[in-house]
Coordinates of C-alpha atoms in Angstrom, one line a residue:
Chain A
X1 CA 44.0 43.8 89.9
X2 CA 44.8 40.3 90.5
X3 CA 43.1 37.8 88.6
X4 CA 41.6 34.8 91.1
X5 CA 43.3 31.7 89.8
X6 CA 41.1 29.2 88.7
X7 CA 40.6 26.7 91.3
X8 CA 40.8 23.1 90.1
X9 CA 38.3 20.5 91.7
X10 CA 41.0 18.4 93.5
X11 CA 44.4 19.5 94.2
X12 CA 47.0 18.4 91.4
X13 CA 49.3 15.5 92.6
X14 CA 53.0 16.8 91.6
X15 CA 53.8 15.1 88.6
X16 CA 57.3 13.5 89.8
X17 CA 55.2 11.7 92.4
X18 CA 53.1 10.2 89.8
X19 CA 55.9 9.3 87.5
X20 CA 57.4 7.4 90.8
X21 CA 54.1 5.8 91.0
X22 CA 54.1 4.6 87.5
X23 CA 57.4 3.6 87.7
X24 CA 56.8 1.5 90.9
X25 CA 53.9 -0.2 89.2
X26 CA 55.8 -1.0 86.2
X27 CA 59.3 -1.8 87.6
X28 CA 58.7 -2.4 91.0
X29 CA 58.9 -6.5 90.8
X30 CA 62.5 -5.9 88.7
X31 CA 63.9 -3.6 91.2
X32 CA 62.5 -5.8 94.3
X33 CA 64.2 -9.0 92.7
X34 CA 67.4 -7.0 92.2
X35 CA 67.6 -5.3 95.8
X36 CA 69.2 -7.8 97.6
X37 CA 72.2 -8.6 95.3
X38 CA 72.6 -4.7 94.8
X39 CA 72.7 -4.2 98.5
X40 CA 75.0 -6.8 98.9
X41 CA 77.3 -5.6 96.1
X42 CA 77.1 -1.9 97.5
X43 CA 78.2 -3.3 100.8
X44 CA 80.9 -5.6 99.7
X45 CA 82.1 -3.9 96.7
X46 CA 81.1 -0.6 95.9
X47 CA 82.1 0.7 99.4
X48 CA 85.3 -1.2 99.9
X49 CA 86.5 0.0 96.5
X50 CA 86.0 3.8 97.2
X51 CA 87.6 3.0 100.4
X52 CA 90.4 1.4 98.8
X53 CA 91.3 4.3 96.4
X54 CA 91.2 6.5 99.5
X55 CA 93.6 4.2 101.9
X56 CA 96.0 4.4 98.8
X57 CA 96.5 8.2 99.5
X58 CA 97.4 7.3 103.1
X59 CA 100.2 6.4 105.0
X60 CA 98.8 3.2 106.6
X61 CA 101.1 0.8 108.3
X62 CA 100.8 -1.4 111.5
X63 CA 100.9 1.9 113.8
X64 CA 97.9 3.7 111.9
X65 CA 96.1 0.6 111.2
X66 CA 93.8 0.5 114.0
X67 CA 92.8 4.5 113.4
X68 CA 93.1 4.2 109.7
X69 CA 90.3 7.3 109.4
X70 CA 93.0 9.2 111.2
X71 CA 95.9 7.7 109.4
X72 CA 98.2 10.7 107.7
X73 CA 97.4 11.4 104.1
X74 CA 100.1 11.7 102.0
X75 CA 98.8 12.2 98.7
X76 CA 100.4 10.2 95.7
X77 CA 103.5 9.5 97.6
X78 CA 102.5 5.4 97.8
X79 CA 102.0 5.6 93.9
X80 CA 105.3 7.5 93.5
X81 CA 107.1 5.1 95.6
X82 CA 105.7 2.2 93.5
X83 CA 106.1 3.5 90.2
X84 CA 109.5 5.9 90.3
X85 CA 111.8 5.6 93.4
X86 CA 114.3 3.2 92.6
X87 CA 115.5 2.8 96.3
X88 CA 112.3 1.5 97.5
X89 CA 112.4 -2.4 98.0
X90 CA 108.6 -2.7 98.0
X91 CA 109.1 -1.1 94.4
X92 CA 111.5 -3.7 93.4
X93 CA 109.4 -6.8 94.8
X94 CA 106.6 -5.8 92.7
X95 CA 108.2 -5.2 89.7
X96 CA 109.3 -8.5 89.6
X97 CA 106.0 -9.9 90.6
X98 CA 104.2 -7.6 88.1
X99 CA 106.9 -9.0 85.0
X100 CA 106.5 -12.6 86.4
X101 CA 102.6 -12.2 86.3
X102 CA 102.5 -10.8 82.7
X103 CA 104.5 -13.5 81.4
X104 CA 102.6 -16.2 83.5
X105 CA 99.5 -14.6 82.1
X106 CA 100.5 -14.8 78.2
X107 CA 102.0 -18.2 78.8
X108 CA 99.2 -19.9 80.8
X109 CA 96.6 -18.3 78.5
X110 CA 97.9 -19.2 75.3
X111 CA 98.9 -22.6 76.7
X112 CA 95.1 -22.9 78.0
X113 CA 93.3 -21.7 74.7
X114 CA 95.5 -23.8 71.9
X115 CA 95.3 -27.1 74.2
X116 CA 91.6 -26.6 74.5
X117 CA 90.9 -25.9 71.1
X118 CA 93.3 -28.8 69.8
X119 CA 91.6 -31.3 72.1
X120 CA 88.2 -30.1 71.4
X121 CA 89.0 -31.1 67.9
X122 CA 90.5 -34.5 68.9
X123 CA 86.9 -35.0 70.8
X124 CA 85.0 -33.5 68.3
X125 CA 83.9 -37.0 66.3
X126 CA 81.7 -39.7 67.4
X127 CA 83.3 -42.3 69.3
X128 CA 82.4 -44.8 72.2
X129 CA 82.9 -43.2 75.6
X130 CA 83.2 -39.6 74.6
X131 CA 80.8 -38.2 77.6
X132 CA 83.0 -40.4 79.9
X133 CA 86.3 -38.8 78.6
X134 CA 84.9 -35.3 79.0
X135 CA 83.8 -35.9 82.7
X136 CA 87.2 -37.2 83.2
X137 CA 89.1 -34.5 81.5
X138 CA 87.1 -32.1 83.8
X139 CA 88.2 -33.9 87.2
X140 CA 91.6 -31.7 87.6
X141 CA 89.2 -28.5 86.9
X142 CA 87.3 -29.6 90.0
X143 CA 90.1 -30.6 92.1
X144 CA 90.5 -27.3 94.3
X145 CA 93.3 -25.4 93.2
X146 CA 94.9 -25.6 97.0
X147 CA 94.9 -29.1 96.6
X148 CA 96.7 -28.6 93.1
X149 CA 99.4 -26.4 94.7
X150 CA 100.2 -29.1 97.6
X151 CA 100.0 -32.0 94.9
X152 CA 102.3 -30.6 92.4
X153 CA 104.5 -29.1 95.3
X154 CA 105.0 -32.5 96.2
X155 CA 105.2 -34.0 93.0
X156 CA 108.1 -31.6 92.0
X157 CA 110.2 -32.3 94.9
X158 CA 113.9 -32.9 93.7
X159 CA 114.4 -36.2 95.1
X160 CA 111.1 -37.6 96.4
X161 CA 109.0 -36.1 93.5
X162 CA 107.5 -38.3 91.2
X163 CA 108.1 -36.1 87.9
X164 CA 111.8 -36.2 88.3
X165 CA 111.7 -40.2 89.2
X166 CA 109.6 -40.3 85.8
X167 CA 112.0 -38.1 83.5
X168 CA 115.5 -39.2 85.1
X169 CA 114.8 -43.0 86.5
X170 CA 111.8 -44.1 83.9
X171 CA 112.3 -42.1 80.9
X172 CA 116.1 -41.2 81.2
X173 CA 115.5 -38.1 79.5
X174 CA 117.4 -36.1 81.9
X175 CA 120.9 -37.0 83.3
X176 CA 120.6 -35.3 86.7
X177 CA 117.6 -34.3 88.7
X178 CA 116.8 -30.9 88.1
X179 CA 115.4 -28.4 90.9
X180 CA 112.0 -27.7 90.1
X181 CA 111.0 -25.4 92.9
X182 CA 114.2 -23.0 93.3
X183 CA 115.5 -20.9 90.6
X184 CA 114.3 -20.4 87.1
X185 CA 112.4 -23.6 86.8
X186 CA 109.8 -22.6 89.2
X187 CA 108.3 -20.1 87.0
X188 CA 107.6 -23.5 84.8
X189 CA 106.5 -25.1 88.5
X190 CA 103.6 -22.7 88.6
X191 CA 102.7 -22.6 84.7
X192 CA 102.4 -26.4 84.1
X193 CA 99.9 -27.1 86.9
X194 CA 97.7 -24.2 85.9
X195 CA 97.3 -25.2 82.3
X196 CA 97.0 -28.5 83.1
X197 CA 93.9 -27.3 85.5
X198 CA 92.2 -24.7 83.2
X199 CA 92.4 -26.2 79.6
X200 CA 89.6 -28.9 80.2
X201 CA 86.9 -26.3 80.9
X202 CA 87.9 -24.3 77.8
X203 CA 88.0 -27.5 76.0
X204 CA 84.4 -28.5 77.0
X205 CA 83.2 -24.9 76.1
X206 CA 84.7 -25.2 72.6
X207 CA 83.9 -28.7 72.0
X208 CA 80.2 -27.3 72.5
X209 CA 80.9 -24.7 70.2
X210 CA 82.3 -27.1 67.5
X211 CA 78.9 -29.1 67.5
X212 CA 77.0 -26.2 66.7
X213 CA 79.1 -25.5 63.4
X214 CA 76.6 -26.8 60.4
X215 CA 78.3 -29.7 58.8
X216 CA 77.6 -28.4 55.5
X217 CA 80.4 -25.8 55.6
X218 CA 83.2 -28.3 56.0
X219 CA 81.3 -30.3 53.2
X220 CA 81.4 -27.4 51.0
X221 CA 84.8 -26.3 51.7
X222 CA 86.0 -29.8 51.0
X223 CA 84.6 -30.0 47.5
X224 CA 86.5 -26.7 46.9
X225 CA 89.5 -28.7 47.8
X226 CA 90.4 -26.6 51.1
X227 CA 93.4 -28.3 53.0
X228 CA 92.7 -29.2 56.9
X229 CA 94.5 -25.8 58.1
X230 CA 92.3 -23.7 55.5
X231 CA 89.3 -25.3 57.0
X232 CA 90.3 -24.4 60.5
X233 CA 91.5 -20.6 59.5
X234 CA 88.3 -19.9 57.3
X235 CA 85.7 -21.6 59.3
X236 CA 86.6 -23.3 62.5
X237 CA 88.0 -20.0 64.1
X238 CA 85.4 -17.3 62.5
X239 CA 82.6 -19.5 64.0
X240 CA 84.3 -19.9 67.4
X241 CA 85.2 -16.1 67.4
X242 CA 82.8 -15.1 70.0
X243 CA 83.6 -18.0 72.3
X244 CA 87.3 -17.6 71.8
X245 CA 87.1 -14.1 72.8
X246 CA 84.9 -14.6 76.2
X247 CA 87.4 -17.3 76.9
X248 CA 90.2 -15.2 76.5
X249 CA 89.1 -12.6 78.5
X250 CA 88.1 -15.2 81.8
X251 CA 91.8 -16.7 81.2
X252 CA 93.2 -13.0 81.2
X253 CA 91.5 -12.2 84.6
X254 CA 91.6 -15.4 86.1
X255 CA 95.4 -16.1 85.6
X256 CA 96.4 -12.3 86.3
X257 CA 94.5 -13.0 89.8
X258 CA 95.9 -16.3 90.3
X259 CA 96.6 -16.9 94.1
X260 CA 95.9 -20.5 95.2
X261 CA 98.4 -22.6 93.7
X262 CA 101.7 -20.4 94.3
X263 CA 100.4 -19.7 98.1
X264 CA 100.4 -23.3 98.6
X265 CA 102.9 -24.6 96.3
X266 CA 105.4 -22.8 98.3
X267 CA 104.1 -23.2 101.5
X268 CA 107.3 -24.5 103.4
X269 CA 108.7 -20.8 102.4
X270 CA 105.9 -19.2 104.0
X271 CA 104.3 -18.8 100.3
X272 CA 107.3 -16.8 98.9
X273 CA 108.6 -18.8 95.6
X274 CA 111.5 -16.7 95.2
X275 CA 112.0 -13.9 92.4
X276 CA 111.4 -16.3 89.6
X277 CA 107.7 -17.4 90.2
X278 CA 106.5 -14.4 92.7
X279 CA 103.2 -13.2 90.9
X280 CA 101.1 -10.3 92.0
X281 CA 98.6 -11.3 93.9
X282 CA 100.8 -13.5 96.8
X283 CA 103.3 -10.6 96.6
X284 CA 100.5 -7.9 97.2
X285 CA 99.2 -10.1 99.9
X286 CA 102.4 -10.5 101.7
X287 CA 102.6 -6.6 101.3
X288 CA 99.7 -5.9 103.4
X289 CA 99.1 -8.6 105.6
X290 CA 102.8 -9.8 106.4
X291 CA 105.0 -6.3 106.4
X292 CA 101.6 -4.4 107.0
X293 CA 102.4 -1.9 104.4
X294 CA 98.7 -1.4 103.7
X295 CA 98.9 2.1 101.7
X296 CA 101.2 0.5 99.1
X297 CA 99.0 -2.7 98.8
X298 CA 96.0 -0.5 98.3
X299 CA 98.0 2.0 95.6
X300 CA 99.2 -1.2 94.0
X301 CA 95.5 -2.9 94.1
X302 CA 94.2 0.8 92.4
X303 CA 97.3 0.5 89.6
X304 CA 96.5 -3.2 88.7
X305 CA 92.7 -2.2 88.7
X306 CA 93.5 0.4 86.2
X307 CA 95.7 -1.9 84.2
X308 CA 92.8 -4.4 84.0
X309 CA 90.3 -1.9 82.7
X310 CA 92.5 -0.7 80.0
X311 CA 93.3 -4.3 79.0
X312 CA 89.7 -5.3 79.0
X313 CA 89.2 -1.6 77.0
X314 CA 91.9 -3.0 74.3
X315 CA 90.0 -6.5 74.5
X316 CA 86.8 -4.8 73.6
X317 CA 88.2 -2.9 70.9
X318 CA 89.7 -6.0 69.1
X319 CA 86.8 -8.5 69.5
X320 CA 83.6 -6.0 69.9
X321 CA 82.1 -8.8 71.9
X322 CA 78.8 -7.2 73.7
X323 CA 79.0 -8.8 77.4
X324 CA 75.9 -7.1 79.1
X325 CA 73.1 -7.7 76.0
X326 CA 74.3 -10.1 73.2
Chain B
X1 CA 93.9 -51.0 34.8
X2 CA 93.0 -47.4 35.8
X3 CA 90.8 -47.0 32.7
X4 CA 88.9 -50.4 33.1
X5 CA 88.8 -51.0 36.8
X6 CA 87.7 -54.4 37.2
X7 CA 85.4 -55.3 40.2
X8 CA 88.1 -57.1 42.4
X9 CA 90.5 -53.8 41.9
X10 CA 87.4 -51.5 43.0
X11 CA 86.7 -54.0 46.2
X12 CA 90.1 -53.9 47.1
X13 CA 90.8 -50.4 46.8
X14 CA 87.5 -49.6 49.0
X15 CA 89.0 -52.1 51.3
X16 CA 92.4 -50.3 51.7
X17 CA 90.8 -46.9 52.2
X18 CA 88.8 -48.6 55.1
X19 CA 91.6 -50.0 56.6
X20 CA 93.5 -46.4 56.5
X21 CA 90.5 -44.8 58.1
X22 CA 90.2 -47.5 60.7
X23 CA 94.0 -47.0 61.3
X24 CA 93.1 -43.2 61.5
X25 CA 90.7 -43.7 64.1
X26 CA 92.6 -46.0 66.3
X27 CA 95.7 -43.5 66.2
X28 CA 92.8 -40.8 67.1
X29 CA 91.6 -43.2 70.1
X30 CA 95.2 -44.1 71.4
X31 CA 95.9 -40.0 71.4
X32 CA 92.5 -39.7 73.3
X33 CA 93.5 -42.5 75.7
X34 CA 96.9 -40.8 76.1
X35 CA 95.6 -37.5 77.0
X36 CA 93.2 -38.8 79.5
X37 CA 95.9 -40.6 81.2
X38 CA 98.3 -37.5 81.2
X39 CA 95.3 -35.7 82.7
X40 CA 94.6 -38.1 85.2
X41 CA 97.8 -39.2 86.4
X42 CA 98.4 -36.4 89.2
X43 CA 94.8 -37.1 90.6
X44 CA 95.6 -40.9 90.8
X45 CA 99.1 -40.1 91.8
X46 CA 97.5 -38.2 95.0
X47 CA 95.2 -41.4 95.9
X48 CA 97.9 -43.6 95.6
X49 CA 100.1 -41.6 97.7
X50 CA 97.9 -41.3 100.3
X51 CA 97.9 -44.9 100.9
X52 CA 101.8 -45.0 101.2
X53 CA 104.0 -45.0 104.0
X54 CA 105.8 -41.5 104.3
X55 CA 109.2 -43.4 104.3
X56 CA 108.2 -45.2 100.8
X57 CA 107.3 -42.0 99.2
X58 CA 110.6 -40.4 100.1
X59 CA 112.8 -43.2 99.1
X60 CA 110.6 -44.3 96.2
X61 CA 109.5 -47.7 97.4
X62 CA 105.7 -47.2 96.5
X63 CA 103.9 -50.5 97.7
X64 CA 100.9 -51.1 95.8
X65 CA 99.9 -54.3 97.7
X66 CA 99.8 -53.1 100.8
X67 CA 97.6 -49.5 101.0
X68 CA 98.1 -48.0 104.3
X69 CA 94.4 -47.0 105.0
X70 CA 95.7 -45.9 108.6
X71 CA 96.7 -42.4 106.8
X72 CA 93.0 -41.7 106.8
X73 CA 92.6 -42.1 110.2
X74 CA 95.6 -40.4 111.4
X75 CA 95.3 -37.1 109.3
X76 CA 92.5 -36.5 111.7
X77 CA 94.5 -36.7 114.6
X78 CA 97.8 -34.5 113.4
X79 CA 95.7 -31.4 112.7
X80 CA 91.9 -30.1 113.6
X81 CA 91.1 -31.1 110.0
X82 CA 87.6 -32.1 111.2
X83 CA 86.9 -28.8 112.7
X84 CA 88.1 -27.3 109.4
X85 CA 86.0 -29.5 107.5
X86 CA 83.0 -28.6 109.4
X87 CA 83.7 -24.8 109.0
X88 CA 84.3 -25.4 105.3
X89 CA 80.8 -27.2 104.9
X90 CA 79.0 -24.3 107.0
X91 CA 80.3 -21.5 105.2
X92 CA 80.3 -22.9 101.5
X93 CA 76.5 -24.6 102.3
X94 CA 75.3 -21.3 103.5
X95 CA 77.1 -19.2 100.8
X96 CA 75.5 -21.7 98.2
X97 CA 72.3 -21.2 99.6
X98 CA 72.4 -17.5 99.7
X99 CA 74.1 -16.9 96.7
X100 CA 71.8 -19.1 94.4
X101 CA 68.6 -17.2 96.0
X102 CA 70.0 -14.0 95.3
X103 CA 71.4 -14.8 91.9
X104 CA 68.1 -16.5 90.9
X105 CA 66.0 -13.6 91.4
X106 CA 68.6 -11.0 90.0
X107 CA 69.5 -13.3 87.0
X108 CA 65.6 -13.3 86.2
X109 CA 65.0 -9.8 86.6
X110 CA 67.9 -9.1 83.9
X111 CA 66.8 -11.6 81.4
X112 CA 63.1 -10.6 81.6
X113 CA 63.0 -7.0 82.6
X114 CA 63.4 -3.8 80.9
X115 CA 63.8 -1.1 83.8
X116 CA 65.9 1.9 83.9
X117 CA 69.3 1.0 85.5
X118 CA 69.2 -2.6 84.0
X119 CA 72.0 -1.9 81.8
X120 CA 74.3 -0.3 84.6
X121 CA 73.2 -3.0 86.9
X122 CA 74.2 -5.7 84.4
X123 CA 77.8 -3.8 83.8
X124 CA 78.1 -3.4 87.6
X125 CA 77.8 -7.1 87.8
X126 CA 80.6 -7.9 85.4
X127 CA 82.8 -5.0 86.4
X128 CA 83.1 -6.4 90.0
X129 CA 84.6 -9.5 88.3
X130 CA 87.3 -7.3 87.0
X131 CA 88.8 -5.9 90.3
X132 CA 91.7 -7.5 92.1
X133 CA 90.3 -9.3 95.3
X134 CA 93.2 -7.7 97.3
X135 CA 91.2 -4.6 96.3
X136 CA 88.4 -5.4 98.5
X137 CA 90.1 -7.3 100.9
X138 CA 91.8 -4.5 102.5
X139 CA 89.1 -2.5 102.9
X140 CA 87.0 -5.1 104.2
X141 CA 89.3 -6.1 106.8
X142 CA 89.7 -2.6 107.9
X143 CA 85.9 -2.1 108.0
X144 CA 85.4 -5.3 110.1
X145 CA 88.3 -4.1 112.2
X146 CA 86.4 -0.9 112.6
X147 CA 83.1 -2.0 113.0
X148 CA 84.1 -4.8 116.0
X149 CA 85.9 -1.8 117.8
X150 CA 83.8 1.0 117.4
X151 CA 80.1 -0.4 116.8
X152 CA 80.6 -3.9 118.6
X153 CA 79.7 -5.7 115.4
X154 CA 81.5 -8.9 115.2
X155 CA 82.3 -9.7 111.5
X156 CA 85.8 -10.5 112.0
X157 CA 86.7 -14.0 112.9
X158 CA 83.2 -15.1 112.5
X159 CA 81.1 -17.1 110.5
X160 CA 78.5 -14.5 109.4
X161 CA 81.1 -12.3 108.6
X162 CA 82.7 -14.9 106.0
X163 CA 79.1 -16.0 104.8
X164 CA 78.2 -12.3 104.0
X165 CA 81.5 -11.5 102.1
X166 CA 81.5 -14.8 100.2
X167 CA 77.8 -14.5 99.3
X168 CA 78.6 -11.0 97.9
X169 CA 81.6 -12.1 96.0
X170 CA 80.1 -15.5 94.0
X171 CA 76.6 -13.8 93.6
X172 CA 77.7 -11.8 90.6
X173 CA 79.2 -14.7 88.3
X174 CA 75.8 -16.5 89.5
X175 CA 73.6 -13.9 88.4
X176 CA 75.2 -14.2 84.9
X177 CA 74.9 -17.6 84.8
X178 CA 71.1 -17.7 86.1
X179 CA 70.7 -14.9 83.7
X180 CA 72.1 -16.7 80.6
X181 CA 69.6 -19.7 81.8
X182 CA 66.5 -17.5 81.8
X183 CA 67.2 -16.2 78.7
X184 CA 67.1 -19.2 76.8
X185 CA 63.5 -20.3 78.3
X186 CA 60.6 -19.6 76.0
X187 CA 58.8 -16.1 76.9
X188 CA 55.6 -17.8 75.9
X189 CA 55.6 -19.7 79.5
X190 CA 54.9 -16.5 81.1
X191 CA 52.6 -15.1 79.0
X192 CA 50.2 -18.3 79.1
X193 CA 50.6 -17.6 82.9
X194 CA 49.8 -14.3 82.7
X195 CA 46.6 -15.0 80.5
X196 CA 45.5 -17.6 83.0
X197 CA 45.5 -14.7 85.7
X198 CA 48.8 -15.0 87.2
X199 CA 51.0 -12.2 88.8
X200 CA 54.3 -11.7 87.0
X201 CA 55.5 -13.0 90.2
X202 CA 53.3 -15.8 90.6
X203 CA 54.5 -16.8 86.8
X204 CA 58.2 -16.6 87.8
X205 CA 57.4 -18.6 91.2
X206 CA 55.0 -21.0 90.1
X207 CA 55.9 -21.8 86.3
X208 CA 59.6 -20.7 85.7
X209 CA 61.1 -21.4 89.1
X210 CA 60.2 -25.3 88.4
X211 CA 61.5 -25.3 85.0
X212 CA 65.0 -23.9 86.4
X213 CA 65.9 -26.8 88.5
X214 CA 68.9 -27.6 86.1
X215 CA 70.2 -24.0 85.9
X216 CA 69.9 -23.9 89.6
X217 CA 72.0 -27.0 90.2
X218 CA 74.5 -25.8 87.9
X219 CA 74.7 -22.4 89.6
X220 CA 74.6 -23.9 93.0
X221 CA 77.3 -26.3 92.2
X222 CA 79.5 -23.7 90.4
X223 CA 79.1 -21.8 93.5
X224 CA 80.2 -24.4 96.0
X225 CA 83.2 -25.2 93.8
X226 CA 84.4 -21.8 94.0
X227 CA 83.6 -21.3 97.7
X228 CA 85.2 -24.6 98.6
X229 CA 88.6 -23.3 97.1
X230 CA 88.5 -19.6 98.3
X231 CA 91.8 -19.1 100.4
X232 CA 92.6 -15.4 99.8
X233 CA 89.9 -13.9 102.0
X234 CA 89.4 -16.8 104.2
X235 CA 93.1 -16.4 105.6
X236 CA 92.7 -12.9 106.5
X237 CA 89.1 -12.6 107.5
X238 CA 89.2 -16.1 109.5
X239 CA 92.2 -15.7 112.2
X240 CA 90.9 -18.1 114.6
X241 CA 90.7 -21.9 114.2
X242 CA 87.1 -22.1 115.2
X243 CA 86.4 -20.5 112.1
X244 CA 88.9 -21.2 109.6
X245 CA 88.2 -23.2 106.5
X246 CA 90.0 -26.1 104.8
X247 CA 92.7 -24.3 103.0
X248 CA 93.5 -22.0 105.5
X249 CA 94.0 -25.1 108.0
X250 CA 95.7 -27.1 105.7
X251 CA 97.8 -24.0 104.9
X252 CA 99.3 -24.0 108.2
X253 CA 99.5 -27.9 108.0
X254 CA 101.8 -27.7 105.2
X255 CA 104.4 -25.3 107.0
X256 CA 104.6 -27.4 110.2
X257 CA 104.5 -30.9 109.0
X258 CA 106.3 -30.4 105.5
X259 CA 107.5 -34.1 105.7
X260 CA 104.6 -35.9 106.1
X261 CA 103.4 -36.3 102.4
X262 CA 101.3 -39.3 103.1
X263 CA 99.2 -37.5 105.3
X264 CA 99.1 -34.5 103.2
X265 CA 97.8 -36.4 100.1
X266 CA 95.3 -38.3 102.3
X267 CA 94.0 -34.8 103.1
X268 CA 94.1 -33.5 99.6
X269 CA 92.3 -36.9 98.7
X270 CA 89.5 -35.9 101.6
X271 CA 88.8 -32.4 100.7
X272 CA 88.6 -32.9 97.2
X273 CA 85.8 -35.8 97.5
X274 CA 82.8 -33.5 98.5
X275 CA 83.3 -31.2 95.2
X276 CA 84.0 -34.0 93.3
X277 CA 80.9 -35.7 94.5
X278 CA 78.8 -32.6 93.5
X279 CA 80.5 -32.5 90.2
X280 CA 79.7 -36.1 89.4
X281 CA 76.3 -36.0 90.6
X282 CA 75.4 -32.8 88.6
X283 CA 78.0 -32.9 85.9
X284 CA 75.2 -33.3 83.1
X285 CA 73.3 -30.0 84.3
X286 CA 76.7 -28.3 85.3
X287 CA 78.4 -28.7 81.7
X288 CA 75.4 -27.9 80.0
X289 CA 74.5 -24.9 82.1
X290 CA 78.2 -23.4 81.8
X291 CA 78.6 -24.1 78.3
X292 CA 75.2 -22.6 77.1
X293 CA 75.8 -19.8 79.0
X294 CA 79.3 -19.3 77.1
X295 CA 77.5 -19.9 74.0
X296 CA 74.5 -18.0 73.9
X297 CA 76.0 -15.2 76.2

């Protein structure tokens, strides 16, 4: 015989609905506040990334472009061409750009951090006009990078450029006017303006950091007879470590993705600076939007993204600076 | 003499030490002056060159006594600089407004609320900064192309399309700046407001937001500086002069009029002015906002 189910006075609300309602009461405002940013990031970041990974498996050029959903699937062919095929001209161009970008990133990042720290030390003493000097030093950081590309492209000119005029005619440091924008010098022609532009911001951050270090540490070290470089090594650098770590990461990302200065400085040559100064971002942009090799471009972007993720992982293993909830 | 220092010796030793310190200060001040001069030289040269004749620039006869203000009139005639200027102001202005708005609410939520998914959202916000721009650019271009041809939604070569992309592009970094700013405001402010009968939204809207003006200014100026400089996306997503922004417009100009450095320098000076003014007007908040965020995380 079946037993009658006990009748409850009112129908039970399913637990998932109750939990949902509770969650909404607790967190509704928070979700509402992040919703617009979330929606936009899904639309403009997440969907395009997924799509970009998908595109990297297609044969995508000017003929298949408008019907990209029906473009032929080639699997890993784009990756194979970029990584392994020595005959492929795209591979040769990207290899040169990757080598230059790696070198450029290391040189610029080192230059920016060392100059930033050195000048932060120089300014970290009371003197009249400190705020004014700090503001003036930041002016190059405010001038748009594309203007800096045009400006330095003009300054580096062999005959009419002010740099050669200063070096050769003014200071007599060099006998002959060097070519700055062609040949191996082109590398320095993009490195120097980038360092010139980027270090002031790092300096301002380090200066703010130096001013939070208690003066007693230095006084105690001075009593113990510590030399200036010992104070730098044992007090300043450890205290600034989190700041240095974050600025290092920002600089790495910023410099790997550097585009404006090179693209503008070599405007006369349609943005191509030759093999000595070609960086990844301008090279990828050319592959995709001038040669219409979108499949290669997408595959190279995916590889670059993976390389950056690995770089950040290594960075995190070294510094252990928590970015999300410090 | 060492064992029995007389008053005069001590005094002269003190004076020597003082003079050595003064010399050291002078050397440091001179070094500071030198660094500042070297840093400002290229910018000064740009302004100076914008007031010369092109012939003078090429041959090296720089005439300081007779500035050529005509360059600033002529540069508007050679290319559609005024149009590009208007486009940049429109796109960057709208982007700044929208991205600041989105970053303010999202940054507040991240700083003050613990909710499931907060860490995931925070991680995603940071992760977006790691991804190469070209990674979004190709898909976005194709997506916009597809939306135009199949759905009839005009996002390619239009202001709404550019503003949408720019806002999405600059919102993550701005969320991070605003989050850092809100995290430094004392929680007691909201607690007092809640005790007075405000809802959480009212506490945010009436108490926190008015106090956030310096952070809002810092974030807005930061977005404006970044958007004013954006070239890669503008180049691809705005293919018509009617919507092209300054970097794209001037790029075309660099290719076509490569020998008119006088006009290029005048244009460079003119397009740097809006961001320089925004920076100078807000630099106290901007520096504090950006460095404090960097220090306290």
